mmCIF file of C-alpha atoms in Angstrom:
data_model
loop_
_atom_site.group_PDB
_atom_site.id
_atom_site.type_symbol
_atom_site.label_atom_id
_atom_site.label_comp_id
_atom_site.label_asym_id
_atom_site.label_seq_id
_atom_site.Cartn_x
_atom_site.Cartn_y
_atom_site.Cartn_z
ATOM 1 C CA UNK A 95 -1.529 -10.837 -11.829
ATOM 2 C CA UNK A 96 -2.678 -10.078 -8.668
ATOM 3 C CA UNK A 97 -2.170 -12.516 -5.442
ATOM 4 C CA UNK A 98 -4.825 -12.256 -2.332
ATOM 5 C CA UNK A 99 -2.159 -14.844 -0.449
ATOM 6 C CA UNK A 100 -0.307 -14.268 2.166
ATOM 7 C CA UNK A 101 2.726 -15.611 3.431
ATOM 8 C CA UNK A 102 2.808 -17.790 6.582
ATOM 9 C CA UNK A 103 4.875 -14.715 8.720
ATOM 10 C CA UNK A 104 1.768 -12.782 8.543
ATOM 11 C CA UNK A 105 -0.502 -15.565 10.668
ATOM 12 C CA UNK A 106 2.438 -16.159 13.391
ATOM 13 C CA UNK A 107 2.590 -12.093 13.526
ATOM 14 C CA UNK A 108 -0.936 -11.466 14.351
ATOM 15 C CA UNK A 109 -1.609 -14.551 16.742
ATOM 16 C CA UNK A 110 -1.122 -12.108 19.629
ATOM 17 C CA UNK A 111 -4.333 -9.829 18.306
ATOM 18 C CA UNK A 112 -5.779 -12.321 17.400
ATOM 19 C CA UNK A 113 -5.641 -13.824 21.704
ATOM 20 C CA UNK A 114 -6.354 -10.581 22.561
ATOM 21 C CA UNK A 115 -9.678 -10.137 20.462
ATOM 22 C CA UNK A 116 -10.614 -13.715 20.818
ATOM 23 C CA UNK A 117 -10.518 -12.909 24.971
ATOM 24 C CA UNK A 118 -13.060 -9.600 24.575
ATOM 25 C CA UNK A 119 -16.394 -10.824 26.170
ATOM 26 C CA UNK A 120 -19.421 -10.751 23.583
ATOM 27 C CA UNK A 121 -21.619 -9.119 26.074
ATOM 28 C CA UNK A 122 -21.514 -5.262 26.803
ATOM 29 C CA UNK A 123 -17.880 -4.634 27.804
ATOM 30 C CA UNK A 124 -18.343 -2.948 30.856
ATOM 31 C CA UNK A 125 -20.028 -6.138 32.456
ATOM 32 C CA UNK A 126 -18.743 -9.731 32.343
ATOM 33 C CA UNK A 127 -20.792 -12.967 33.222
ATOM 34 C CA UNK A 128 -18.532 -15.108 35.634
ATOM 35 C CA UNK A 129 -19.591 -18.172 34.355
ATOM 36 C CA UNK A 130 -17.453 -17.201 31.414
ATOM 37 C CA UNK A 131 -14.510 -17.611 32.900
ATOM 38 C CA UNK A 132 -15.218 -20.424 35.979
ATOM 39 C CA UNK A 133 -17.503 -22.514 34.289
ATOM 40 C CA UNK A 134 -20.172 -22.356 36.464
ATOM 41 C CA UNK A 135 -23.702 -21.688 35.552
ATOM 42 C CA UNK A 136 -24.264 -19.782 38.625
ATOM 43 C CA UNK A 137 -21.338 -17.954 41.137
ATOM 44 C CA UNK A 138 -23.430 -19.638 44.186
ATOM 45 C CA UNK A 139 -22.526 -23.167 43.636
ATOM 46 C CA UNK A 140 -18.788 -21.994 42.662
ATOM 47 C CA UNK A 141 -18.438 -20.227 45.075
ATOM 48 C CA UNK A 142 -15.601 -21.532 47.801
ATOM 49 C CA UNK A 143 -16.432 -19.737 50.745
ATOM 50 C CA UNK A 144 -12.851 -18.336 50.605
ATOM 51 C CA UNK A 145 -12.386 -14.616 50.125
ATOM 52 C CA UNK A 146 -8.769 -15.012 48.815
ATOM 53 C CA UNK A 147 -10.145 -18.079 46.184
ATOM 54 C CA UNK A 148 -13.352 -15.754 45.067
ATOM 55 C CA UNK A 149 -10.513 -13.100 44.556
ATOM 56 C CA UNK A 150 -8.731 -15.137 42.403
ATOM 57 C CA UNK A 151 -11.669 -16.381 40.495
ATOM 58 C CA UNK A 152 -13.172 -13.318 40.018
ATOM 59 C CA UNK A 153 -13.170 -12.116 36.314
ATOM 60 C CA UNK A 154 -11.122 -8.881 34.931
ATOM 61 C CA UNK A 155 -13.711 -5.975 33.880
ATOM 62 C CA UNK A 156 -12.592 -4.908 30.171
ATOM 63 C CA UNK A 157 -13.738 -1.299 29.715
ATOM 64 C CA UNK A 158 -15.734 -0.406 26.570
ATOM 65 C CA UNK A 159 -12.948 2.418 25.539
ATOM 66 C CA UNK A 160 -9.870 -0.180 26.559
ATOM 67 C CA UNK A 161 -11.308 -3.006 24.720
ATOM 68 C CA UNK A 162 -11.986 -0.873 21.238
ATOM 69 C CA UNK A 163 -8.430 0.133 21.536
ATOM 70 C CA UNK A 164 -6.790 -2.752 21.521
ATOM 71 C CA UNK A 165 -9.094 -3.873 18.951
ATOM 72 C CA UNK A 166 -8.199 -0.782 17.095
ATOM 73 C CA UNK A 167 -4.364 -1.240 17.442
ATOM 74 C CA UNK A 168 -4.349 -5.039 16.317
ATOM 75 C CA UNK A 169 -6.948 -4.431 13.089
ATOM 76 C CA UNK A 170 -4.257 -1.661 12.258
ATOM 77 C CA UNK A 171 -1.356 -4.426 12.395
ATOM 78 C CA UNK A 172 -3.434 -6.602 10.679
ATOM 79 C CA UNK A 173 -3.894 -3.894 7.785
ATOM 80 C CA UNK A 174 -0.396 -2.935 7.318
ATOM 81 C CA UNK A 175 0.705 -6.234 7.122
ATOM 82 C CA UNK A 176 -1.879 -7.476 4.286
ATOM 83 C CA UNK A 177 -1.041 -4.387 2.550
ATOM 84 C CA UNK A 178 2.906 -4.932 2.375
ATOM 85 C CA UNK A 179 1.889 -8.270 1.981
ATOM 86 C CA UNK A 180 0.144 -7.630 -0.901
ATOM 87 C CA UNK A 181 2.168 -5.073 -2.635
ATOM 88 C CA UNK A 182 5.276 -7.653 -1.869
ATOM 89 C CA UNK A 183 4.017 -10.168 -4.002
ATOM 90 C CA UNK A 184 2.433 -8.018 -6.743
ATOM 91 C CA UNK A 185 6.019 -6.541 -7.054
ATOM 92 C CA UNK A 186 7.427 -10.143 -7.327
ATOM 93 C CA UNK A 187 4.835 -11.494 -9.816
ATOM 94 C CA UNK A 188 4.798 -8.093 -11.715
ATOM 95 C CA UNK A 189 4.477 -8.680 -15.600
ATOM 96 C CA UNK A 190 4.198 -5.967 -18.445
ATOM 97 C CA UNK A 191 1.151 -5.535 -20.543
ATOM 98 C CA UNK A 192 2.149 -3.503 -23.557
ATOM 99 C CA UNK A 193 0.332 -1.482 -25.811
ATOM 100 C CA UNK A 194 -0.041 -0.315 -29.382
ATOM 101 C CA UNK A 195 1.874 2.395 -28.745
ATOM 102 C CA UNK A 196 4.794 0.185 -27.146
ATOM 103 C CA UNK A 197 4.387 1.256 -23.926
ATOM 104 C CA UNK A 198 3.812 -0.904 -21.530
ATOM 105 C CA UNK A 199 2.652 -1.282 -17.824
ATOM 106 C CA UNK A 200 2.037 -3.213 -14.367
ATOM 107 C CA UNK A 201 0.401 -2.167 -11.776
ATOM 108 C CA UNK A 202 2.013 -2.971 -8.662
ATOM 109 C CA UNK A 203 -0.609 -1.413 -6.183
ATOM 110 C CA UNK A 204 -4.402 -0.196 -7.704
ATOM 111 C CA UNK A 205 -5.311 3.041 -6.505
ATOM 112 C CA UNK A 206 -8.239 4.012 -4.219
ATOM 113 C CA UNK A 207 -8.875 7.526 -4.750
ATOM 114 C CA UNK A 208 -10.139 9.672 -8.307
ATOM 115 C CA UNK A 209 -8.553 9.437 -12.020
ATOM 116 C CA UNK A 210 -6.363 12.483 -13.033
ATOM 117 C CA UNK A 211 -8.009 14.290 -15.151
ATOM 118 C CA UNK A 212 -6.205 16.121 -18.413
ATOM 119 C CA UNK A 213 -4.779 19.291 -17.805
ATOM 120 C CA UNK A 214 -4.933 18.748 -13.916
ATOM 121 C CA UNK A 215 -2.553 19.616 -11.699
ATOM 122 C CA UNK A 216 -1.147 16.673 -9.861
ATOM 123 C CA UNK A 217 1.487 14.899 -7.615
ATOM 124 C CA UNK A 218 3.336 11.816 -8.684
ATOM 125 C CA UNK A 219 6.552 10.307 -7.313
ATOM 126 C CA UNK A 220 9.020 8.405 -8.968
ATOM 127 C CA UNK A 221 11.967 6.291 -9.822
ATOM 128 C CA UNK A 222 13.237 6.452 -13.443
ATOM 129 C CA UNK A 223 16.069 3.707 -14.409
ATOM 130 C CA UNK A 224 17.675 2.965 -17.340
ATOM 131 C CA UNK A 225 17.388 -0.884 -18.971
ATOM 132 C CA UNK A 226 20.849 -1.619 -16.941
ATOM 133 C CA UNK A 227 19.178 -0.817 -13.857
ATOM 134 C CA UNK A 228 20.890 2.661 -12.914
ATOM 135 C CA UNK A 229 18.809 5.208 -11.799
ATOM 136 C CA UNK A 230 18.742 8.213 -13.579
ATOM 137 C CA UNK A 231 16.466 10.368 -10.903
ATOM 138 C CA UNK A 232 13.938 9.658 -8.136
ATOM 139 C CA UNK A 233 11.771 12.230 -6.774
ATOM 140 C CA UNK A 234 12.198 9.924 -3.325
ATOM 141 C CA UNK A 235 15.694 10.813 -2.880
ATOM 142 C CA UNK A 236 14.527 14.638 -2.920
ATOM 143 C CA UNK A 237 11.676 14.298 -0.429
ATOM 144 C CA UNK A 238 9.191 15.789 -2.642
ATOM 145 C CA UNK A 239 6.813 14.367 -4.992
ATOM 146 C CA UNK A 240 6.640 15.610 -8.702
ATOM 147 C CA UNK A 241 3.474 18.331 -9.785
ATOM 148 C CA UNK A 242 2.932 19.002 -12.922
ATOM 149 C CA UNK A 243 -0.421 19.120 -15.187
ATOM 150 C CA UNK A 244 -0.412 15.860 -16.951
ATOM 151 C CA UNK A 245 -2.013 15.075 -20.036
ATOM 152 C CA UNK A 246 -0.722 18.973 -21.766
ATOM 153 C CA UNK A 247 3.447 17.845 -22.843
ATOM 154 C CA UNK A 248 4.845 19.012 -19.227
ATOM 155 C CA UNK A 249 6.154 15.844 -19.150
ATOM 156 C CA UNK A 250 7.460 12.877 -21.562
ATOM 157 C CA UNK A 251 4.516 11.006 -23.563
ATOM 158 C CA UNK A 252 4.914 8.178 -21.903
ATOM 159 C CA UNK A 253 4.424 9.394 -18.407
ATOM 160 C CA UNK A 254 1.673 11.640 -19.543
ATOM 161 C CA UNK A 255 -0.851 7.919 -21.157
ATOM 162 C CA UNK A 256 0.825 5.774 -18.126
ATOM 163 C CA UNK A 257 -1.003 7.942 -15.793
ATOM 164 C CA UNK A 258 -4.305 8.963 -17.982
ATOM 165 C CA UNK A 259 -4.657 5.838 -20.058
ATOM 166 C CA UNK A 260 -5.781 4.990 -22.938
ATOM 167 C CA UNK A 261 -4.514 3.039 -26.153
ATOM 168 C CA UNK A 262 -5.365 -0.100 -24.120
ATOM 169 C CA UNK A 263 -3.704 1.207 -21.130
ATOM 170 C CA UNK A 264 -6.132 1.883 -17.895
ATOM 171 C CA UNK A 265 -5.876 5.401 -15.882
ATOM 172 C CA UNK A 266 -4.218 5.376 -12.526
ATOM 173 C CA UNK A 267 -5.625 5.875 -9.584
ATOM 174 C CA UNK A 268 -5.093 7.997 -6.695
ATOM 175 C CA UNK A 269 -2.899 6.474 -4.760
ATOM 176 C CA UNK A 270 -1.748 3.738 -6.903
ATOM 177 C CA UNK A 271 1.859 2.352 -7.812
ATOM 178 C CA UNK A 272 2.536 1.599 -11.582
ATOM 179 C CA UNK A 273 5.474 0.230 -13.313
ATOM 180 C CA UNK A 274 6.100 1.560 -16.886
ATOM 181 C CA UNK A 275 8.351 0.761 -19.806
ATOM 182 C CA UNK A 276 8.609 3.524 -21.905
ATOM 183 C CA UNK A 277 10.428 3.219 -25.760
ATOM 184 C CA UNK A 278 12.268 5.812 -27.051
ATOM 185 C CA UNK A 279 9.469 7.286 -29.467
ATOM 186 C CA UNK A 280 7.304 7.944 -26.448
ATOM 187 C CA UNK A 281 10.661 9.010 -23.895
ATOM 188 C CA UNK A 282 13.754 10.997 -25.186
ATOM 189 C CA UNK A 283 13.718 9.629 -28.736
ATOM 190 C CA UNK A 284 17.053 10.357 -30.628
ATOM 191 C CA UNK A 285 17.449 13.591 -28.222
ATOM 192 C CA UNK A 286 18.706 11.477 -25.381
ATOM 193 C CA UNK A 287 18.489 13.737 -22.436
ATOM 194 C CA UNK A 288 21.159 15.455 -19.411
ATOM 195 C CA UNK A 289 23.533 15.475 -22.657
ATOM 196 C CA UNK A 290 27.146 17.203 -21.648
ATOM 197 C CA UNK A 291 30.474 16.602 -23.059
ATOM 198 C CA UNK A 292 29.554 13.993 -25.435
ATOM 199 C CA UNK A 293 28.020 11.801 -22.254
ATOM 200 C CA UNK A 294 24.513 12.041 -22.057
ATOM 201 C CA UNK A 295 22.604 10.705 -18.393
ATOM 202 C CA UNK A 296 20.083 9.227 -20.407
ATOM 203 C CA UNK A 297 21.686 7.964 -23.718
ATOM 204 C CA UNK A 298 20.007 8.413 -27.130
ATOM 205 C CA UNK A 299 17.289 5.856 -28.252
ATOM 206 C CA UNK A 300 17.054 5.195 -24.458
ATOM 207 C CA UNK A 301 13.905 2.327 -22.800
ATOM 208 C CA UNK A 302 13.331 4.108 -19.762
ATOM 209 C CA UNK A 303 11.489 1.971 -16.615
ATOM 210 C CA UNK A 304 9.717 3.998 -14.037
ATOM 211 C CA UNK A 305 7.918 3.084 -10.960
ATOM 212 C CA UNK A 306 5.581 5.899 -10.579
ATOM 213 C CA UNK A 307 3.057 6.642 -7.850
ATOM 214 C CA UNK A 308 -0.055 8.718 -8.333
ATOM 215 C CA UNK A 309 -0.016 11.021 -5.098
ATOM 216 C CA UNK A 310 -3.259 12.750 -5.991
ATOM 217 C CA UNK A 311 -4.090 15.870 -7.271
ATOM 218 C CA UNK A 312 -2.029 19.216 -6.431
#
């Protein structure tokens, strides 16, 4: 399900880090052999005589704190890109696993952080669509993420063993992204929900599809 390639973008984007690391001396980066950039075993016999050609051929100090810096900024590039990489493809190849219960999941991104825990307060954004592909509500749109305690009915059944697991279905993880097709039985059933003047937002007997990512606890 899950794909550790990346596409060909990524290399051309980090070449330039990748010049720039390659360039950082081995030895202590406040000094700098000059035989590693002349060629020479020994400055003596390279030496030209000529203060303006020794000028030229003399090598460019990297400080310790400029060299981790730049370092720093292209292994940050690097992990943003494999990580949009990453969740890019997983999004493309995503493919339900369903349960007993009829719900069914992908993961699009595994979490790093704890499990949620039932009955603990937590934060979890969302987009919920219908089958046709119109969204119903995201908690994106609002700026805020959802927190409720999961696992105790606050929310629909499905949401509530999506997150925690179980019936075949592994917890979420802080931090992770999950995909989840919830039936009726385990959404708004016969109910439907948002129901006014014989139109309802979410019609009766209603498959609901929600991305859904696990902020963390509250």
């Amino acid at each position: 399900m899950y794909s550790h390639s990346l596409p060909s973008s990524f290399f051309n984007s980090t070449k330039h880090c990748a010049l720039i690391t390659n360039s950082l001396p081995t030895a202590p980066f406040s000094t700098v052999s000059p035989s590693l950039h002349t060629g020479c075993s020994t400055p003596k016999i390279c030496s030209s005589g000529s203060p303006a050609r020794e000028e030229q051929r003399r090598p460019v100090v990297v400080g310790r704190r400029e060299a981790i810096g730049v370092l720093g900024l292209c292994l940050g590039a690097v992990g943003l890109r494999q990580s949009a990489a990453a969740e890019e493809t997983t999004s493309a190849a995503c493919e339900f696993t369903a349960a007993p219960s009829g719900l069914a999941y992908c993961d699009k991104v595994l979490g790093f952080g704890p499990q949620a825990e039932k009955g603990q307060l937590i934060k979890a954004h969302y987009t919920g669509k219908l089958e046709n592909g119109k969204v119903f509500d995201s908690s994106y749109n609002r700026g805020k993420p959802l927190t409720f305690r999961v696992g105790v009915g606050e929310v629909i059944k499905g949401w509530d063993q999506g997150i925690l697991g179980g019936d075949g279905i592994p917890p979420m993880l802080a931090g992770g992204k999950r995909k989840l097709k919830i039936p009726p039985e385990l959404g708004y059933g016969m109910r439907g929900a948002g129901c006014r003047g014989g139109s309802c937002i979410i019609p009766p007997d209603s498959v609901l599809l929600f991305d859904v990512e696990f902020v963390g606890k509250a």
